[in-house]
Structures are given as C-alpha cells and as structure tokens.
CSV table of C-alpha atoms and ligand atoms in Angstrom, one decimal:
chain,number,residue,atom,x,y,z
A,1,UNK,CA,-0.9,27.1,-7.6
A,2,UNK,CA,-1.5,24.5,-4.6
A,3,UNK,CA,-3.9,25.1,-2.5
A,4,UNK,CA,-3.5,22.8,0.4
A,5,UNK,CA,-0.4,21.1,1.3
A,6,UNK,CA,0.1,19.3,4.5
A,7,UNK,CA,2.7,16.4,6.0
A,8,UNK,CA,1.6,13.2,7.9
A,9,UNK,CA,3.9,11.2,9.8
A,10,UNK,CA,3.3,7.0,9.1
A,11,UNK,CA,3.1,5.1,12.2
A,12,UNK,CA,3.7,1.5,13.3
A,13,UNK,CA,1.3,-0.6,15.7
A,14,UNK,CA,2.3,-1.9,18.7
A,15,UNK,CA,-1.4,-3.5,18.9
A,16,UNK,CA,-2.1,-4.0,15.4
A,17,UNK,CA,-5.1,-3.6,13.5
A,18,UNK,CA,-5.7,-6.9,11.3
A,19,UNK,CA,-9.2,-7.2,9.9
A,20,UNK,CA,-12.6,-4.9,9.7
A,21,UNK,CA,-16.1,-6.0,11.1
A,22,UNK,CA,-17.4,-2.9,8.2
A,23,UNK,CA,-15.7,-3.3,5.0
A,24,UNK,CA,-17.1,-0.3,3.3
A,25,UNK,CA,-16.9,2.3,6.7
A,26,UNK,CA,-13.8,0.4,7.5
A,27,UNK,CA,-14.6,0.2,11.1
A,28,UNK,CA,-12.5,-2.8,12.7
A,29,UNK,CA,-12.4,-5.9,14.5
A,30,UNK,CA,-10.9,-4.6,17.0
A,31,UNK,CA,-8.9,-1.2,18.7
A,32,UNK,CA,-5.5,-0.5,18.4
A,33,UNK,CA,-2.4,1.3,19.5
A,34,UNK,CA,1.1,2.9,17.4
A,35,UNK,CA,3.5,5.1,17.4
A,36,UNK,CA,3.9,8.1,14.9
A,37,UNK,CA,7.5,8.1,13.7
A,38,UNK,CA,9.4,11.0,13.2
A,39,UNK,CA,11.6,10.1,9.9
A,40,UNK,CA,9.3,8.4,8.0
A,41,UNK,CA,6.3,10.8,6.5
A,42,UNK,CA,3.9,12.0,3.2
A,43,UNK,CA,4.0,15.5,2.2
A,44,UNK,CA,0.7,15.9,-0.1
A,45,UNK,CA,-0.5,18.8,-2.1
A,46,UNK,CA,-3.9,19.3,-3.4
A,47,UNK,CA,-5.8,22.0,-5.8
A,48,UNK,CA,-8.5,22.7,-6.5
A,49,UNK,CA,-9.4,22.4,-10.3
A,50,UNK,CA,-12.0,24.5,-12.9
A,51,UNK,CA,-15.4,23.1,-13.1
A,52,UNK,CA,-15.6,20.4,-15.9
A,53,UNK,CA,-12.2,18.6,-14.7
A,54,UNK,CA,-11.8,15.2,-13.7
A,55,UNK,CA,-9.5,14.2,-10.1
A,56,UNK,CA,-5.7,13.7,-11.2
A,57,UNK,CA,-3.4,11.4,-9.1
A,58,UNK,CA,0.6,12.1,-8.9
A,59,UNK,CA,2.7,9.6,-6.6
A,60,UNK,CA,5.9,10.4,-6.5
A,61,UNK,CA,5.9,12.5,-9.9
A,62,UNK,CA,4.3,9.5,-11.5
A,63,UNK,CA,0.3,10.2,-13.2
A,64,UNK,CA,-1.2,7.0,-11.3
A,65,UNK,CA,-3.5,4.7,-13.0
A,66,UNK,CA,-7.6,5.3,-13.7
A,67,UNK,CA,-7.8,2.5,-10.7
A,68,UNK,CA,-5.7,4.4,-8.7
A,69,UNK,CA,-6.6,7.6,-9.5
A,70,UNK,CA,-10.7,6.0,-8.9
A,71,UNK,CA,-9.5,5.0,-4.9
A,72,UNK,CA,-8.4,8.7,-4.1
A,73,UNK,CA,-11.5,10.3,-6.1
A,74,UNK,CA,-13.9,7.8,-3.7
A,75,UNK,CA,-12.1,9.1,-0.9
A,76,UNK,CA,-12.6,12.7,-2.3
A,77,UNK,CA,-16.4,12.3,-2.4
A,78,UNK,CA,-16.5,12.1,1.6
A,79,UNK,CA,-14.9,15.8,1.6
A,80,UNK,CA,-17.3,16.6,-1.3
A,81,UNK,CA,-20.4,15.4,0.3
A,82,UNK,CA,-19.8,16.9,3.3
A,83,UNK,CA,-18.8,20.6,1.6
A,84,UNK,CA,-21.4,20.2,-0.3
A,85,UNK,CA,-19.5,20.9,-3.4
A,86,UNK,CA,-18.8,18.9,-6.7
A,87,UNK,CA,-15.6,20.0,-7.7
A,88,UNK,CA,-12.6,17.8,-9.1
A,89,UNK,CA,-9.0,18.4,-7.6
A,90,UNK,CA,-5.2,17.8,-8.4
A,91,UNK,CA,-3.3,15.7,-5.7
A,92,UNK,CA,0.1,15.2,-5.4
A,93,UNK,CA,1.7,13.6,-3.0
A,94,UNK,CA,5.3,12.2,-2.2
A,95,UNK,CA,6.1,9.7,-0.1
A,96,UNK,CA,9.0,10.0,2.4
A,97,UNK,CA,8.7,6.4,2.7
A,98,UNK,CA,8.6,3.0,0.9
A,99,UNK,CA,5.5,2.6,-1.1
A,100,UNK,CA,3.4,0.1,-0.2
A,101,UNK,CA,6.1,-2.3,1.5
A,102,UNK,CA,4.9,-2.7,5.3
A,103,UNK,CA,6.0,0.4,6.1
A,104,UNK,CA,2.6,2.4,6.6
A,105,UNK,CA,2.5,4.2,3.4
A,106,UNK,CA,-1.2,4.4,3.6
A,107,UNK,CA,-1.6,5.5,6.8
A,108,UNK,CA,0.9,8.7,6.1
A,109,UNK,CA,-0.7,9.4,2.6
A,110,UNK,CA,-4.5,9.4,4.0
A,111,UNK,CA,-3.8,11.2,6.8
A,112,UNK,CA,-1.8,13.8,4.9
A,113,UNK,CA,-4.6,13.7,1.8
A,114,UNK,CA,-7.3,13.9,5.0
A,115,UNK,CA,-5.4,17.2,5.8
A,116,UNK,CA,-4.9,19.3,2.9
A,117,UNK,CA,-8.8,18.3,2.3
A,118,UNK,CA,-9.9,19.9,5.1
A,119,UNK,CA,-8.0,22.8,4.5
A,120,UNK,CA,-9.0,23.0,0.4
A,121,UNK,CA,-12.7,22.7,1.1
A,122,UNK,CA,-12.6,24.7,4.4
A,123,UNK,CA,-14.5,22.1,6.6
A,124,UNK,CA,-11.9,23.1,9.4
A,125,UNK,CA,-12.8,19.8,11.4
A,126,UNK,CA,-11.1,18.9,14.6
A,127,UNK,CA,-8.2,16.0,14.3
A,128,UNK,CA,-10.1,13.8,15.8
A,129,UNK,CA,-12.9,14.1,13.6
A,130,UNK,CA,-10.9,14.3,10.7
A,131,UNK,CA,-9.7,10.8,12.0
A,132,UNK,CA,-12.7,9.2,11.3
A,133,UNK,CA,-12.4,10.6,7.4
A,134,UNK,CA,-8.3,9.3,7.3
A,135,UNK,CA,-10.3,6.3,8.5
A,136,UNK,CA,-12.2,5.1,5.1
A,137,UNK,CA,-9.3,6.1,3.0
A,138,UNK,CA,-6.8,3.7,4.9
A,139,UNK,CA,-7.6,2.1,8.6
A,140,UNK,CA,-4.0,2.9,10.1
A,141,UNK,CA,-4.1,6.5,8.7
A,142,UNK,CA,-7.3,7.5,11.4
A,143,UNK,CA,-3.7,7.1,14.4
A,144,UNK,CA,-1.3,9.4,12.4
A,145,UNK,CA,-3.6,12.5,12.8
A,146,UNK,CA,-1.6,12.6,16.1
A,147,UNK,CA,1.9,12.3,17.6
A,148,UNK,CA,3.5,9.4,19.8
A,149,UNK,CA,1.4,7.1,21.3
A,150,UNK,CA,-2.0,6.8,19.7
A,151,UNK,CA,-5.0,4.6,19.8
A,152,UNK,CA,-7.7,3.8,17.4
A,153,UNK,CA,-11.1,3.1,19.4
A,154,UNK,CA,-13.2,0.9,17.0
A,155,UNK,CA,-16.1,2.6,18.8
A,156,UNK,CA,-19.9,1.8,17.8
A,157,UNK,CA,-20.1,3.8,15.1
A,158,UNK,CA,-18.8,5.3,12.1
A,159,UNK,CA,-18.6,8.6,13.8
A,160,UNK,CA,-16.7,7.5,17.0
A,161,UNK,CA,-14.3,4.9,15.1
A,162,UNK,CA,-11.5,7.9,16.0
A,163,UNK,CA,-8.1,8.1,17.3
A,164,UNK,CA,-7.0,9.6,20.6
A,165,UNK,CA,-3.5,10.8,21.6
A,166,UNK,CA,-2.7,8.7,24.7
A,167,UNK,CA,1.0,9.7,25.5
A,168,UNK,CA,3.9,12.0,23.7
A,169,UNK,CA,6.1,8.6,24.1
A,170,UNK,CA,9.1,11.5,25.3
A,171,UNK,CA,10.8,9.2,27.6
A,172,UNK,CA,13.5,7.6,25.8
A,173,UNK,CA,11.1,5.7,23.2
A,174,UNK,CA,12.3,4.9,19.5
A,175,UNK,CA,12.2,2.4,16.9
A,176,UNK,CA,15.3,0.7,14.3
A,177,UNK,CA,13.6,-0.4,10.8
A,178,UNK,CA,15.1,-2.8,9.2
A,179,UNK,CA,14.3,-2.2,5.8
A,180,UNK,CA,14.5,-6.0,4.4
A,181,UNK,CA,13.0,-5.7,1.2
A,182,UNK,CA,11.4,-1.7,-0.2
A,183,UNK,CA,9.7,-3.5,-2.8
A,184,UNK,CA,5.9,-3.1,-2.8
A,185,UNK,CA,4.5,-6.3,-1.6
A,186,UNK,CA,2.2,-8.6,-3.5
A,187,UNK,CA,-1.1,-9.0,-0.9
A,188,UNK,CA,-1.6,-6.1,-0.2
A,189,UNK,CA,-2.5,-5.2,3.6
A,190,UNK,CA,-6.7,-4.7,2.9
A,191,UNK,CA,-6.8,-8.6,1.2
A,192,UNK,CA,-4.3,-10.0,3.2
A,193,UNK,CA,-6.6,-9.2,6.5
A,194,UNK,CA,-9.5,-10.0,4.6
A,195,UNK,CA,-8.5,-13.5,3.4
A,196,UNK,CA,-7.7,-14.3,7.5
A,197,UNK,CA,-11.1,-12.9,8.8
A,198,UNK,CA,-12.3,-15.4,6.2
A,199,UNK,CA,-10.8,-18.3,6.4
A,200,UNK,CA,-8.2,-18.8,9.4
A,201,UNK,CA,-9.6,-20.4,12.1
A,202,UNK,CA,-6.8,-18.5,14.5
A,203,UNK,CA,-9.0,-15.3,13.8
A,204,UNK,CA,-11.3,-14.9,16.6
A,205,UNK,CA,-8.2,-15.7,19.1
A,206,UNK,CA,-6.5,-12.4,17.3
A,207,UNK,CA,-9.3,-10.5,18.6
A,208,UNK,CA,-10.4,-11.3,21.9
A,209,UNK,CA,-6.3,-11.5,22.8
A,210,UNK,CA,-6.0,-7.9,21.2
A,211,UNK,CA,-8.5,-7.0,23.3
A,212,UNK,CA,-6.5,-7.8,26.5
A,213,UNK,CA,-3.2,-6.5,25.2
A,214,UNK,CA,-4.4,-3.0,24.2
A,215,UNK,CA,-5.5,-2.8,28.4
A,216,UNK,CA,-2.5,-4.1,29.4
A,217,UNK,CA,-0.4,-1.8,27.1
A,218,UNK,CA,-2.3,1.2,27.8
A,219,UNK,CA,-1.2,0.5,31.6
A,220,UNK,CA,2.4,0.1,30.4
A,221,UNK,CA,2.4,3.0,28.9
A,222,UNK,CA,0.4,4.7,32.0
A,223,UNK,CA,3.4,3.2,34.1
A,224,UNK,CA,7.0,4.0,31.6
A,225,UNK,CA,6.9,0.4,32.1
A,226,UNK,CA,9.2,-0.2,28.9
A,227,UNK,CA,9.9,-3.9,29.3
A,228,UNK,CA,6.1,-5.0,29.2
A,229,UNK,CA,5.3,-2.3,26.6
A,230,UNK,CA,7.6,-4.1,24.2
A,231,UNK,CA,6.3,-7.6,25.6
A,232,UNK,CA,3.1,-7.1,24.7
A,233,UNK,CA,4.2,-5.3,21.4
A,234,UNK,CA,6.0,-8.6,20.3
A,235,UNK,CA,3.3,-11.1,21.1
A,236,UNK,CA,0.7,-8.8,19.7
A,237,UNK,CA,3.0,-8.5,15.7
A,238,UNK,CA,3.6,-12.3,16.2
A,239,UNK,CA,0.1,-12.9,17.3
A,240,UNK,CA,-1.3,-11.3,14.0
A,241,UNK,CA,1.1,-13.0,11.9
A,242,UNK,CA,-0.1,-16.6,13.5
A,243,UNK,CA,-3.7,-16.1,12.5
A,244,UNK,CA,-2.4,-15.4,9.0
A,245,UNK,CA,-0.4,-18.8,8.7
A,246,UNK,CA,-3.7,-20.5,9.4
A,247,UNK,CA,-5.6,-18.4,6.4
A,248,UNK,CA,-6.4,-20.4,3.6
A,249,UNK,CA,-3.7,-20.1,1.4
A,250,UNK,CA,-1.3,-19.1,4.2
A,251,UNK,CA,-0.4,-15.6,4.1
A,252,UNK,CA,3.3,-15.1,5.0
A,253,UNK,CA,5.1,-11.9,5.0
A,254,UNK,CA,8.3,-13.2,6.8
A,255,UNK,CA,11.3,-12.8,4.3
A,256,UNK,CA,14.6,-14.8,5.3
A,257,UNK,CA,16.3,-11.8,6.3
A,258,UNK,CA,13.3,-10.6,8.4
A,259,UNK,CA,14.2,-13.7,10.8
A,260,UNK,CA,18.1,-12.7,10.7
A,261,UNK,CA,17.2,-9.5,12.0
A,262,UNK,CA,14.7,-11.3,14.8
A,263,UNK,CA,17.1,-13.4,15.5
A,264,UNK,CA,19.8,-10.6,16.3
A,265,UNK,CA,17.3,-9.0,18.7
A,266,UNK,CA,16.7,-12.1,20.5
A,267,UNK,CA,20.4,-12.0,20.5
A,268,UNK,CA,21.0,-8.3,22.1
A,269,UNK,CA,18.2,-9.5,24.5
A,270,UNK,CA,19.7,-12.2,25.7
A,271,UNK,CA,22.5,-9.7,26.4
A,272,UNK,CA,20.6,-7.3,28.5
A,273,UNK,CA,19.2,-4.7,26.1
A,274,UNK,CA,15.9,-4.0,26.3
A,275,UNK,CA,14.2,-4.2,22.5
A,276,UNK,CA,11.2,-5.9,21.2
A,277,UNK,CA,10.5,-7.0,17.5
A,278,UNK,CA,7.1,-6.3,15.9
A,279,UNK,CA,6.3,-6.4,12.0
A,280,UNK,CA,3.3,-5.4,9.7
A,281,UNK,CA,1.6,-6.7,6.1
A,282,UNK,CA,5.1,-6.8,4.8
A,283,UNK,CA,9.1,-8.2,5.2
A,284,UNK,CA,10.2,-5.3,7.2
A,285,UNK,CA,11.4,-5.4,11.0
A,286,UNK,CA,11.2,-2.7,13.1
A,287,UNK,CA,12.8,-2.7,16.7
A,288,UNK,CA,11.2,-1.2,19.6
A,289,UNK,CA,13.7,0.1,21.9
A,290,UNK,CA,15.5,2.8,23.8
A,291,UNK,CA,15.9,6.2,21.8
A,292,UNK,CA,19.0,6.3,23.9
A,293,UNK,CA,20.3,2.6,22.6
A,294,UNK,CA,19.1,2.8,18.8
A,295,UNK,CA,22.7,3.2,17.8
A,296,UNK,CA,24.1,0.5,19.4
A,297,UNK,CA,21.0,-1.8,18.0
A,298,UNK,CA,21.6,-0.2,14.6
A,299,UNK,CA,25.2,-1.2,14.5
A,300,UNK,CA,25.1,-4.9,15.9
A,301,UNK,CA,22.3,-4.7,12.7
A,302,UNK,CA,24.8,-3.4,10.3
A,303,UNK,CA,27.0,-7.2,10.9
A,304,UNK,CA,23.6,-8.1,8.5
A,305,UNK,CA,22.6,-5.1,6.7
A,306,UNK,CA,23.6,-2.2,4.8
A,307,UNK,CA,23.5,1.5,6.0
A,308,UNK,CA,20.4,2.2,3.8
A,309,UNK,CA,18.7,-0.8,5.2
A,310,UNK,CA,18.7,0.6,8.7
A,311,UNK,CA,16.9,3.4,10.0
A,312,UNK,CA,16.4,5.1,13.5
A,313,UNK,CA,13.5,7.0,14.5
A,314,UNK,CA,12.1,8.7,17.7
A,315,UNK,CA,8.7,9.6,17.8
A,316,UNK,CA,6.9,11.9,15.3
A,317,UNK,CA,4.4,14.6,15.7
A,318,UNK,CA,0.8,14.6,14.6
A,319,UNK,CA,-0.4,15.9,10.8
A,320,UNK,CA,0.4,19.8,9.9
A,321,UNK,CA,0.4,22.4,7.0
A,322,UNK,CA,3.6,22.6,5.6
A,323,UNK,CA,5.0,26.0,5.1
A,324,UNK,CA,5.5,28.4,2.1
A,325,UNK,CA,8.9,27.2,1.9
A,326,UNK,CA,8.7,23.3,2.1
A,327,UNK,CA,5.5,23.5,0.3
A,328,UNK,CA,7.7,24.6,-3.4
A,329,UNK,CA,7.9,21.8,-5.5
B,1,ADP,P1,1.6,0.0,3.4
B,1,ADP,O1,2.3,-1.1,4.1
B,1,ADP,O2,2.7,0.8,2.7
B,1,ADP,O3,0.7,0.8,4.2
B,1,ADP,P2,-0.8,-0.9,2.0
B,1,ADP,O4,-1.0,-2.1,1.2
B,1,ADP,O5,-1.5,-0.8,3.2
B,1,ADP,O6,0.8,-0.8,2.2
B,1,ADP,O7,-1.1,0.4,1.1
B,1,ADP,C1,-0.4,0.7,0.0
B,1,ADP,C2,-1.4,1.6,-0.9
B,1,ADP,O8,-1.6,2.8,-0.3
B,1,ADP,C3,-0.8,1.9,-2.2
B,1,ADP,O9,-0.9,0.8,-3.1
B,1,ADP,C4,-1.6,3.1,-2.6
B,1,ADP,O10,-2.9,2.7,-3.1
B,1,ADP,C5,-1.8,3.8,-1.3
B,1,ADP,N1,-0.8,4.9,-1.1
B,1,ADP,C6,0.4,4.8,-0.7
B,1,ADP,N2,1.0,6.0,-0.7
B,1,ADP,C7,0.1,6.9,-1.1
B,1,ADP,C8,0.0,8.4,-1.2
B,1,ADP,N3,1.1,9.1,-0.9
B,1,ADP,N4,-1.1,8.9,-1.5
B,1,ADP,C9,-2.2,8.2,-1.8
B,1,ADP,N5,-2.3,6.8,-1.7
B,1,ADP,C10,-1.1,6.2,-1.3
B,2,DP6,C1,-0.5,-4.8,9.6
B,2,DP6,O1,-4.5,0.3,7.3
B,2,DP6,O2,-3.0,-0.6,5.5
B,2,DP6,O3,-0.1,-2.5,9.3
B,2,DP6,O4,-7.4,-0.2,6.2
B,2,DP6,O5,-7.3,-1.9,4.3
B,2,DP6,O6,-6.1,0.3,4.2
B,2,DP6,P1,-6.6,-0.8,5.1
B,2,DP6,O7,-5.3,-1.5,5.7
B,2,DP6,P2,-4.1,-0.8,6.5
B,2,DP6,O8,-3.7,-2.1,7.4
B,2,DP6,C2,-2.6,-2.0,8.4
B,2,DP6,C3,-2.3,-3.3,8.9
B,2,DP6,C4,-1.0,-3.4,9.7
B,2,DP6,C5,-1.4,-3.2,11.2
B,2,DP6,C6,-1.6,-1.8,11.7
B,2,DP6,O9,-1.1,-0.8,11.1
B,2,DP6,O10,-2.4,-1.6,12.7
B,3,CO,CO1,-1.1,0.2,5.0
C-alpha cells in the first residue's frame, strides 16, 4: 500500500545556481531562473511505516546505502518536525532521468519526495511554500514545484528562499539534450560549487554578473524576446563554468564530445538558426531553441550522436499526484 505518490518534472537553468551563502538552509549566492522539462521527470512513492521502523530508500528498485538512505531521512525530519509526528517511512522513487549526470536528478527527486510528503503527513502546504522544503533537500528542486519558466528568489530568509512561476514558456520554447555521457559524474554538483565559493577567485564575478542577467532575462522573457533569452542563457552556463576553471583544483565538467556538440550549434548559428548552448555540474549539452526547430537541431546532431543520445523536450508542468493507474508499480 503507497500512500503518497507524486511526479516532478527536472528542470535546467538558464541563470544557474552555482554556490550557497547557507550551507545547512541551503539558501544561495544568488537567484536564479529554468525551465521545467516535459520528458525528463521522477515519479516517487512514499508510505508510511508501523511505529518501531527505520526510513528505507529504493532508487530505481535498488535498497540505497545507510549514507544514502541517512540524506533522505534528514530531509524527512523537516516534514516530521513540522507534523509533529515521529514516524519512519518507505520511499521509492524512479528516476525518468539519468542519475546524477548533469541532468537535474536532484531537483526532480526532491521536488517529487517534497510532494508525496506533503500529502503522507497532510501538511497540505501551498507550492510555493513547499518550495522552500524541495529547497534543503536539493537547491534546483525549490524551481520544479512549477511549470516553464521559474525563478528561485534567494530572498532574506529561509522562509522566502521560494520559487515563483514567471511565464508558461508556450511560445515555441524547447530544449535538445545531448546526452554525452549518462554516467554519474565524480564531483558531485553540492562540492563542486563548494570548492569554487572557496577557492576561485572568478567567484564573486559569478554573482554580481548573475545578478544582472537574471533582470535582463526576466525582461526577455517579459518581451518573447528569444534571441537575448538564449544570449543571456549561454554567457550565464559559460559564465559558471569560468569561475570553476579558476577553483583550486580546476573543476571541469566539459567532456570532448560536449564541445562537438557546442561546436555544431555555433555551426547552425552561423547559419541562421536561433539556438543557444548552456550546460550544468556534468558533460551534458542541452540546446535552447525553437520547439518548432528541435527536429532539425536534433538531426544535424545525429552527424555526431546516436538516437539515444538526443532528446527533445518542450516545456513541463509543475509537481502533481500521479493517478491510481500510473501510481501501480
Ligand atoms: P544531478 O545533476 O543529477 O542533479 P547531483 O549531484 O546534483 O546530480 O545530485 C545527484 C544526487 O541526487 C544523487 O546522488 C542522489 O543522492 C540524489 N538523487 C537523485 N535522484 C534521486 C531520487 N529519485 N530520489 C532521491 N534522491 C535522488
Ligand atoms: C549547475 O541543486 O544539484 O545544475 O543544492 O547542493 O543539491 P545542491 O545542488 P544542485 O545544483 C545545481 C547546479 C546546476 C545549476 C542549477 O541547476 O541552477
Ligand atoms: Co543536482
């Protein structure tokens, strides 16, 4: 018997979040703004066990580790607390996307765990709220409580650290990934931005210029203005990615074939299609572009990669319960 079970969508920034001024609250250095993707997602499942149990993890159909297992029972505890209640619970969750590879695993599997929580311990709090919980499990998770375009506010506090929905991105927006490499990476995304707030001296550039670009994108987006939406998206990936070459040891997520695939974008922009590379803590490109010219990115693509390397997604809707029916497993 399940007693929650909900779907989250992963997104990707466009103005990325790289570093946290509150390790522990995981407030950040600075706001930040994605898109929820429509074909990549978590579906996780939670009950509610007798009293005496301890918290079980399943990823995948795989019992996860004690350390593992430990992360999702911490994250547990702010549901607890606030329920007031002390009892252990079963999740299980699958992940409709590569597991910690770039691809936003963590922000689909907190914001679907953040979810069925709310629904198991019958806190009923609103999504934005329920942001701010996604928010200590995994930072990106607090923007896929919503659909399209999505910000994170760092706020002051660890109560308005929340997303907001700032646009349904339903004219003609969509993204290509490029799966590179599906393997999990090896620095992780939480000590790869923690080793650059430490030691790169690029660092406080990264902020105050992700300050600017989240305006400018927000009036972008205001305006349909698709050509600086994806100009600002590009500078803002290759931005973060500078501050981590000057960390100390460099941190460098660039694979061979994530340049090929840069390369080939520069390539279709030269020749007059409109699409804009950014990439996260991982090897993996995704394309910002046209919904309506995804296709014809995807196939100039396919002169490098294979047909499960490349994937084309519109824009994805916020977290929901999934029904009855997708809810048998
Ligand atoms: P990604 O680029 O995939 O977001 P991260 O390094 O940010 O990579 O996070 C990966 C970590 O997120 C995993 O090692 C695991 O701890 C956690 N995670 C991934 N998927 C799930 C899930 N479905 N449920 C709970 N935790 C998950
Ligand atoms: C490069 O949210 O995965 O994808 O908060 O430590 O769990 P933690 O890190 P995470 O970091 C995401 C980094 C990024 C950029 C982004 O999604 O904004
Ligand atoms: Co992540």
């Amino acid at each position: 018997m399940k007693n929650a079970a909900f779907r989250a969508h992963t997104n990707i920034a466009l103005i990325k979040y790289w570093g946290k001024e509150d390790e522990t609250l995981f407030i950040p250095m600075n706001s930040s703004l994605s898109l929820t993707l429509n074909e990549l997602y978590t579906d996780t499942f939670v009950s509610r066990l007798d009293e005496g149990a301890k918290d079980s993890f399943i990823l995948n159909n795989h019992e996860q580790s004690e350390e593992e297992t430990k992360k999702i029972s911490k994250f547990l505890d702010l549901f607890r607390k606030e329920a007031g209640i002390s009892s252990a619970f079963r999740v299980e969750s699958i992940n409709h996307v590569p597991t910690a590879a770039g691809l936003a695993s963590s922000a689909s599997a907190f914001a679907a765990l953040a979810g069925a929580m709310n629904q198991v311990t019958g806190l009923q709090m609103d999504p934005q709220k329920l942001s701010t919980y996604a928010r200590r499990g995994s930072g990106s998770s607090t923007r896929s409580l919503f659909g399209g375009f999505v910000e994170w506010q760092k706020g002051t506090s660890s109560e308005d650290s929340m997303a907001i929905p700032i646009d349904p991105a339903d004219w003609d927006i969509g993204m290509v990934i490029v799966a590179v490499n599906k393997t999990a990476k090896k620095i992780s995304s939480r000590l790869g931005m923690k080793q650059t707030v430490e030691t790169s001296p690029f660092y406080p550039a990264w902020v105050s210029s992700a300050k600017d670009d989240l305006i400018a994108i927000k009036e972008a987006i205001h305006e349909h203005d698709f050509k600086r939406l994806g100009e600002i998206t590009e500078h803002s990936a290759m931005k973060m990615h500078g501050s981590m070459l000057g960390a100390k040891r460099p941190i460098i997520y660039f694979e061979p074939d994530s340049m090929k695939a840069i390369q080939t974008v520069k390539k279709l922009r030269e020749e007059g299609l409109l699409c804009y590379v950014t990439m996260d803590a991982g090897p993996n490109v995704k394309v910002l572009c046209r919904l309506s010219e995804a296709e014809k990115i995807k196939q100039k693509l396919l002169e490098d990669f294979t047909e499960e390397q490349v994937l084309i997604s519109g824009p994805g809707p916020g977290i929901r319960p999934l029904t009855d029916n997708e809810a048998q497993v």
